[in-house]
Coordinates of C-alpha atoms in Angstrom, one line a residue:
M260 CA 0.6 24.4 18.4
L261 CA -1.9 22.8 15.8
S262 CA -4.3 20.5 17.6
I263 CA -3.9 16.9 16.8
C264 CA -6.7 15.5 18.8
P265 CA -9.6 13.5 17.0
R266 CA -11.6 15.6 14.6
R267 CA -14.8 13.3 14.2
T268 CA -16.4 13.2 10.7
P269 CA -19.8 11.9 10.2
V270 CA -20.0 8.7 8.1
S271 CA -22.8 9.0 5.4
A272 CA -24.6 5.9 4.1
T273 CA -24.8 5.2 0.4
D274 CA -27.3 3.1 -1.6
T275 CA -24.8 2.7 -4.4
P276 CA -24.6 -1.0 -5.7
L277 CA -21.5 -2.6 -4.7
S278 CA -19.1 -3.7 -7.5
K279 CA -17.7 -7.3 -7.6
T280 CA -14.4 -8.6 -8.5
P281 CA -13.5 -11.3 -11.0
L282 CA -13.2 -13.7 -8.0
N283 CA -16.5 -13.0 -6.3
A284 CA -18.0 -16.4 -7.2
L285 CA -14.8 -18.2 -5.9
H286 CA -14.9 -16.3 -2.5
L287 CA -18.6 -17.2 -2.0
E288 CA -17.8 -21.0 -3.1
L289 CA -14.9 -21.0 -0.4
G290 CA -17.4 -19.7 2.5
A291 CA -16.0 -16.2 2.8
R292 CA -17.9 -13.5 5.0
M293 CA -18.3 -10.7 2.4
V294 CA -18.1 -7.0 3.5
P295 CA -18.3 -3.7 1.7
F296 CA -15.1 -2.1 1.0
A297 CA -13.7 0.6 -1.1
G298 CA -17.2 0.2 -3.4
Y299 CA -16.7 -3.6 -3.7
S300 CA -18.1 -6.6 -2.0
M301 CA -14.8 -8.1 -0.5
P302 CA -14.0 -11.2 1.5
V303 CA -13.1 -10.2 5.1
Q304 CA -12.4 -13.6 6.3
Y305 CA -12.9 -17.3 5.3
P306 CA -14.3 -20.2 7.7
A307 CA -10.8 -20.7 9.4
G308 CA -10.8 -17.1 10.8
L309 CA -8.7 -14.1 10.9
M310 CA -6.4 -15.4 13.4
A311 CA -5.6 -18.6 11.6
E312 CA -5.5 -16.8 8.2
H313 CA -2.9 -14.3 10.0
H314 CA -0.7 -17.0 11.1
H315 CA -0.9 -19.0 8.1
T316 CA 0.3 -16.2 5.9
R317 CA 3.3 -15.6 8.3
S318 CA 4.2 -19.4 8.3
A319 CA 3.3 -20.6 4.6
A320 CA 1.4 -18.8 1.8
G321 CA -1.7 -16.7 1.6
L322 CA -3.6 -15.6 -1.3
F323 CA -5.5 -12.3 -1.4
D324 CA -7.8 -10.8 -3.9
V325 CA -6.9 -7.1 -4.3
S326 CA -8.7 -6.7 -7.5
H327 CA -10.6 -3.5 -6.3
M328 CA -7.3 -1.7 -6.7
G329 CA -6.6 0.6 -9.8
Q330 CA -4.2 -0.2 -12.4
L331 CA -3.0 2.1 -15.4
R332 CA -0.1 2.8 -17.6
L333 CA 1.6 5.9 -18.5
V334 CA 3.1 5.8 -22.0
G335 CA 5.4 8.4 -23.9
P336 CA 8.8 9.6 -23.8
D337 CA 7.9 12.2 -21.3
A338 CA 6.1 9.7 -19.0
A339 CA 8.6 9.4 -16.2
A340 CA 9.2 13.1 -16.1
A341 CA 5.4 13.9 -16.2
L342 CA 4.8 11.3 -13.2
E343 CA 7.8 12.8 -11.2
S344 CA 6.2 16.2 -11.4
L345 CA 3.3 14.7 -9.2
I346 CA 5.2 12.8 -6.6
P347 CA 8.3 13.6 -4.4
V348 CA 9.9 10.4 -5.7
D349 CA 12.7 9.7 -8.3
V350 CA 10.9 8.3 -11.2
I351 CA 13.5 9.2 -14.1
G352 CA 16.3 7.3 -12.3
L353 CA 14.2 4.2 -11.8
A354 CA 15.7 1.3 -13.9
V355 CA 13.7 -0.8 -16.2
G356 CA 12.2 -3.9 -14.5
K357 CA 12.3 -2.0 -11.0
Q358 CA 9.4 -0.9 -8.8
R359 CA 9.2 1.8 -6.4
Y360 CA 6.8 3.4 -3.8
G361 CA 5.4 6.8 -4.3
L362 CA 2.8 9.1 -3.0
L363 CA 0.6 11.4 -5.0
L364 CA 0.6 14.9 -3.2
N365 CA -1.8 18.2 -3.2
D366 CA -0.7 21.5 -3.5
E367 CA -0.5 21.6 0.4
G368 CA 1.7 18.7 0.5
G369 CA -1.0 16.4 1.7
T370 CA -1.3 12.8 0.6
I371 CA -4.0 12.1 -2.1
D372 CA -2.8 8.6 -2.3
D373 CA 0.2 6.3 -1.8
L374 CA 0.9 4.1 -5.0
M375 CA 3.4 1.7 -6.4
F376 CA 5.0 2.0 -10.0
F377 CA 7.3 0.2 -12.1
N378 CA 9.3 1.0 -15.1
L379 CA 8.4 -1.5 -18.0
G380 CA 10.7 -0.1 -20.6
E381 CA 10.5 -1.4 -24.0
D382 CA 11.6 -5.0 -23.3
R383 CA 8.7 -7.3 -23.7
S384 CA 10.1 -9.8 -21.4
V385 CA 9.3 -7.2 -18.7
A386 CA 6.4 -5.5 -20.5
G387 CA 3.5 -6.7 -18.2
P388 CA 0.2 -5.4 -18.7
P389 CA -1.1 -5.3 -22.5
Q390 CA 1.3 -3.3 -24.8
D391 CA -1.2 -2.6 -27.5
A392 CA -3.8 -0.9 -25.2
S393 CA -4.8 2.5 -26.0
A394 CA -6.3 5.6 -24.2
P395 CA -10.0 5.4 -23.6
S396 CA -12.3 7.8 -25.1
G397 CA -11.3 11.2 -24.0
G398 CA -7.8 10.1 -23.1
S399 CA -4.5 11.8 -24.2
E400 CA -3.1 11.1 -27.7
P401 CA -0.7 7.9 -28.2
H402 CA 3.0 8.5 -27.8
A403 CA 6.1 6.7 -28.9
V404 CA 7.8 4.7 -26.2
S405 CA 11.3 5.6 -25.2
K406 CA 14.0 3.1 -24.1
R407 CA 13.7 4.4 -20.4
G408 CA 10.7 5.7 -18.4
G409 CA 8.4 5.8 -21.3
N410 CA 6.2 2.9 -20.2
I411 CA 5.1 2.9 -16.4
F412 CA 2.8 0.5 -14.9
V413 CA 1.1 2.1 -11.8
I414 CA -1.1 0.7 -8.9
V415 CA -3.3 2.9 -6.8
N416 CA -5.7 2.3 -3.9
G417 CA -9.2 1.0 -4.8
A418 CA -11.0 3.6 -2.8
C419 CA -9.0 6.4 -4.4
K420 CA -8.5 5.0 -8.0
V421 CA -11.4 7.0 -9.9
G422 CA -10.1 10.3 -8.3
D423 CA -6.4 9.4 -8.7
I424 CA -6.9 8.4 -12.7
A425 CA -8.9 11.7 -13.2
H426 CA -6.2 13.7 -11.3
I427 CA -3.4 12.2 -13.1
Q428 CA -5.3 12.7 -16.4
Q429 CA -6.0 16.3 -15.7
K430 CA -2.3 17.3 -14.7
I431 CA -0.3 15.1 -17.1
G432 CA -2.5 13.7 -19.8
S433 CA -1.2 16.3 -22.2
R434 CA 2.6 15.0 -21.6
C435 CA 1.9 11.2 -21.9
E436 CA -0.8 8.6 -22.5
V437 CA -2.9 7.8 -19.5
I438 CA -4.2 4.2 -19.9
P439 CA -6.7 2.9 -17.2
M440 CA -6.8 -0.8 -16.9
P441 CA -10.4 -1.7 -15.8
D442 CA -10.0 -5.3 -17.4
M443 CA -7.1 -6.5 -15.1
A444 CA -7.5 -8.3 -11.9
L445 CA -4.8 -8.3 -9.1
L446 CA -4.0 -10.9 -6.7
A447 CA -1.3 -11.1 -3.9
L448 CA 0.5 -14.2 -2.8
Q449 CA 2.3 -13.6 0.3
G450 CA 4.3 -15.7 2.8
P451 CA 7.7 -17.4 3.2
Q452 CA 6.5 -20.4 1.0
A453 CA 4.9 -18.1 -1.7
V454 CA 7.9 -18.5 -3.9
T455 CA 7.9 -22.3 -3.6
A456 CA 4.1 -22.5 -4.5
L457 CA 4.6 -20.2 -7.3
A458 CA 7.6 -21.4 -8.8
R459 CA 6.1 -24.8 -9.4
L460 CA 3.6 -23.0 -11.8
A461 CA 6.1 -20.4 -13.1
P462 CA 9.7 -21.5 -13.1
G463 CA 12.1 -18.6 -12.9
V464 CA 10.1 -16.5 -10.4
E465 CA 12.5 -17.3 -7.7
Q466 CA 15.1 -15.4 -9.5
L467 CA 13.2 -12.2 -8.9
V468 CA 14.4 -9.9 -6.0
F469 CA 12.2 -7.6 -3.9
M470 CA 10.8 -4.7 -5.9
T471 CA 11.5 -6.2 -9.3
G472 CA 9.1 -8.0 -11.8
G473 CA 8.4 -9.3 -15.1
R474 CA 6.0 -11.1 -17.4
F475 CA 5.4 -14.8 -16.8
T476 CA 2.7 -17.5 -17.8
V477 CA 1.1 -19.0 -14.7
A478 CA -1.3 -21.9 -15.0
G479 CA -1.7 -20.7 -18.8
C480 CA -2.4 -17.2 -17.6
D481 CA -0.6 -14.2 -19.0
C482 CA 0.6 -12.6 -15.9
F483 CA 3.0 -9.7 -14.8
L484 CA 4.0 -9.8 -11.4
T485 CA 6.3 -8.2 -9.0
R486 CA 8.1 -9.6 -6.1
S487 CA 6.6 -7.2 -3.4
G488 CA 3.3 -6.8 -1.2
Y489 CA 1.8 -5.5 1.7
T490 CA 2.5 -7.8 4.6
G491 CA 6.2 -7.6 5.4
E492 CA 6.6 -11.3 4.1
D493 CA 8.2 -12.2 0.9
G494 CA 5.8 -12.6 -1.9
F495 CA 4.2 -11.5 -5.1
E496 CA 1.5 -9.1 -6.6
I497 CA 0.0 -10.6 -9.9
S498 CA -1.9 -8.6 -12.5
V499 CA -3.6 -10.7 -14.7
P500 CA -6.7 -10.4 -17.2
S501 CA -9.9 -10.3 -15.5
D502 CA -11.2 -13.3 -17.5
Q503 CA -8.2 -15.4 -16.3
A504 CA -8.3 -14.6 -12.7
D505 CA -10.4 -17.4 -11.7
T506 CA -8.1 -20.0 -13.3
L507 CA -5.1 -18.6 -11.8
A508 CA -6.7 -18.3 -8.2
R509 CA -7.6 -22.0 -8.3
A510 CA -4.3 -23.1 -9.5
L511 CA -2.6 -21.3 -6.8
L512 CA -5.1 -22.5 -4.1
A513 CA -4.3 -26.0 -5.4
Q514 CA -0.9 -25.7 -4.0
P515 CA -0.3 -27.3 -0.5
E516 CA 1.2 -24.1 0.8
V517 CA -1.7 -21.8 -0.4
K518 CA -4.8 -20.8 1.6
P519 CA -7.4 -17.9 1.0
I520 CA -6.8 -14.9 3.1
G521 CA -9.3 -12.0 3.5
L522 CA -9.1 -8.3 4.3
G523 CA -9.1 -8.8 8.1
A524 CA -5.8 -10.7 8.2
R525 CA -4.5 -8.4 5.4
N526 CA -5.1 -5.5 8.1
S527 CA -3.4 -7.2 10.9
L528 CA -0.3 -8.3 8.7
R529 CA 0.1 -4.8 7.3
L530 CA 0.0 -3.1 10.6
E531 CA 2.5 -5.7 12.3
A532 CA 4.6 -4.6 9.3
G533 CA 4.3 -0.9 10.1
L534 CA 2.7 -0.1 6.7
C535 CA 0.4 2.8 6.3
L536 CA -3.4 2.3 5.4
Y537 CA -4.6 5.1 3.2
G538 CA -7.6 6.6 4.8
N539 CA -6.4 5.7 8.3
D540 CA -2.7 6.8 8.5
L541 CA -2.6 8.8 5.4
D542 CA -5.0 11.4 4.2
T543 CA -5.2 14.7 2.2
S544 CA -4.0 16.6 5.4
T545 CA -1.1 14.5 6.1
T546 CA 2.6 15.2 4.4
P547 CA 5.0 12.3 3.9
V548 CA 7.3 13.8 6.5
E549 CA 4.5 13.9 9.1
A550 CA 3.9 10.2 8.2
S551 CA 7.7 9.3 8.9
L552 CA 7.8 8.5 5.1
N553 CA 11.1 10.3 4.7
W554 CA 12.8 7.2 3.2
A555 CA 10.5 7.6 0.2
I556 CA 11.9 10.8 -0.9
Q557 CA 15.0 10.1 -2.7
K558 CA 18.1 12.6 -2.3
V559 CA 17.6 13.6 -6.0
R560 CA 14.4 15.3 -5.2
R561 CA 15.5 16.8 -1.8
T562 CA 16.9 20.3 -1.2
G563 CA 20.3 20.4 -2.9
G564 CA 19.3 17.3 -5.2
E565 CA 19.7 17.3 -8.9
R566 CA 15.9 17.5 -9.3
A567 CA 14.8 19.0 -6.2
G568 CA 11.2 20.0 -5.5
G569 CA 9.0 20.5 -8.7
F570 CA 6.1 18.4 -7.1
P571 CA 3.1 19.7 -5.5
G572 CA 3.5 21.0 -2.0
A573 CA 7.3 20.8 -2.5
E574 CA 8.0 24.0 -0.4
K575 CA 6.2 22.8 2.6
V576 CA 7.4 19.2 2.3
L577 CA 11.1 20.3 1.9
A578 CA 10.9 22.6 4.7
Q579 CA 9.6 19.6 7.0
L580 CA 12.5 17.5 5.8
D581 CA 15.2 20.4 6.3
T582 CA 13.6 21.6 9.8
P583 CA 12.0 18.6 11.5
A584 CA 11.3 21.0 14.4
S585 CA 8.8 22.6 12.4
L586 CA 6.5 19.4 12.4
A587 CA 3.2 19.6 14.6
R588 CA 2.7 15.7 14.5
K589 CA 4.7 12.7 13.6
R590 CA 3.6 9.1 12.9
V591 CA 4.8 6.4 15.5
G592 CA 4.3 3.0 16.5
L593 CA 2.9 2.1 19.8
I594 CA 2.8 -1.1 21.9
A595 CA 0.2 -1.4 24.8
L596 CA 1.6 -2.3 28.2
E597 CA -1.6 -3.9 29.1
R598 CA -3.3 -6.7 27.0
V599 CA -6.3 -4.1 26.0
P600 CA -6.4 -3.4 22.2
V601 CA -6.4 0.2 21.1
R602 CA -8.5 1.1 18.1
E603 CA -8.2 3.9 15.5
H604 CA -9.7 7.4 16.7
T605 CA -8.5 6.7 20.5
E606 CA -7.3 9.7 22.0
L607 CA -3.7 9.6 23.4
H608 CA -2.8 11.7 26.7
N609 CA 0.2 12.7 28.4
A610 CA 0.8 12.1 32.1
E611 CA -1.0 15.3 33.1
G612 CA -4.2 14.2 31.1
R613 CA -3.7 16.6 28.1
C614 CA -4.4 15.1 24.7
I615 CA -1.2 15.1 22.7
G616 CA -2.3 12.5 19.8
E617 CA -4.6 10.0 18.2
V618 CA -4.5 6.6 17.2
T619 CA -5.1 5.9 13.5
S620 CA -4.8 2.1 13.3
G621 CA -4.9 -0.3 16.3
L622 CA -5.4 -4.1 17.1
L623 CA -4.0 -7.1 18.8
G624 CA -0.9 -8.1 16.8
P625 CA -1.5 -11.7 16.5
T626 CA 2.2 -12.8 15.6
I627 CA 3.4 -11.0 18.9
D628 CA 0.4 -11.5 20.9
T629 CA 0.4 -8.0 21.9
P630 CA -1.7 -4.9 21.0
V631 CA 0.1 -2.6 18.7
A632 CA -0.9 0.6 17.0
M633 CA 0.1 3.5 14.8
A634 CA -0.7 7.1 15.8
Y635 CA 0.1 10.6 15.2
V636 CA 1.7 12.4 18.3
E637 CA 3.3 15.7 19.1
P638 CA 7.0 15.2 18.2
A639 CA 8.1 15.7 21.9
F640 CA 6.2 12.4 22.2
A641 CA 7.6 10.5 19.4
V642 CA 11.0 9.6 20.8
I643 CA 11.4 5.6 21.3
G644 CA 10.4 4.6 24.9
T645 CA 8.1 7.5 25.6
R646 CA 5.1 6.6 27.6
V647 CA 1.5 7.8 26.7
N648 CA -1.8 6.8 27.9
A649 CA -4.6 5.7 25.4
M650 CA -8.1 6.8 26.6
V651 CA -10.2 3.6 26.1
R652 CA -13.8 3.7 27.3
G653 CA -12.5 6.7 29.6
K654 CA -9.8 4.6 31.3
P655 CA -6.0 5.3 30.6
V656 CA -4.2 2.3 28.9
P657 CA -0.4 2.7 29.1
M658 CA 1.5 2.6 25.9
E659 CA 5.0 2.9 24.8
V660 CA 6.6 4.3 21.6
R661 CA 8.3 1.4 19.7
A662 CA 10.2 1.3 16.5
M663 CA 8.3 -0.4 13.4
P664 CA 7.8 -2.9 12.1
F665 CA 6.7 -4.7 14.9
V666 CA 7.5 -8.0 13.2
P667 CA 10.7 -7.9 11.3
A668 CA 10.4 -7.8 7.6
R669 CA 11.4 -10.8 5.5
Y670 CA 11.5 -9.3 2.0
F671 CA 13.8 -11.2 -0.4
R672 CA 16.9 -9.1 -1.6
G673 CA 19.0 -11.9 -3.0

């Protein structure tokens, strides 16, 4: 069987200057501790600290700067079909005004990146990012926009965005116009009171449901927002021109429910929600099926579906879906049975001391006050209730496989 024990990769330093988001000055003003992340100087926490920020997001509303992420548009009559050729997801069937999760795959079925995409359609009321933007120098030729699937807004991870955009341009740039949007910032407002705070500034946002969106004027800023996020809570992700980002952020922070939240709490919130972090829980050697993301592959793209296959690595991915026994590893959730946080790269052993997996994300879950983790294990050890040992500083820490999310999701579905 293929070994799934840790494979250490040396980390090399770089002298490349860090980029700054449009909110960099505001972060410093608010007393943020800044750290390098995805090539940017980003706030990891503010003076209140990670635990307070985590709990505030779960109970009220937290504002995150995620402007390091990549934003782009795909425009043209063939845009939906073109994007569908790169991901194992139903793009063509996505209704105007709705958003979906996707996975950009390589020819071996490994994950280049995970992403979100939104069908803007032609309706200017849900048109979001600038409609008159054109492809940059070297981009593809402009195309007319069709009524359905001809105008798609895509958000990719910050650390991957340069490679993602180049990959998309190379693969489908002849079929649709690929328009990077470097002049747009991205903010996330998350938590059970996010809608209360945002609705004061943008009446009507409360009518949106999970994974829908539209264009709104918020505190005088021209925003495109979706009711979505990365915490398991209700909330919104807001795309706004970079030169309006500071105005928007200050207006949101002026609401009594809202406090600034850094990357540290963003990580603990998403892990409690059972959500993958690219680079930890997903990478180019990991297929969607190994990552337990089968739900992201709609029936129409599976074996026997109307548009089965036709994406990179389809033969391998569909074979894994059709024959789960062929998997060499599977992503699972773990709860520590002792109060010992278990970090990424920790080996997992069976009762006999054999390595059967590796933790990819792990920390003390602040909401449930218990150490939680995600890991890849041999399928025989992926059954709920299975006990394994995490080897922490040479000592076994007992853990049990549990269903995810660790904290129930509270998305607003109407």
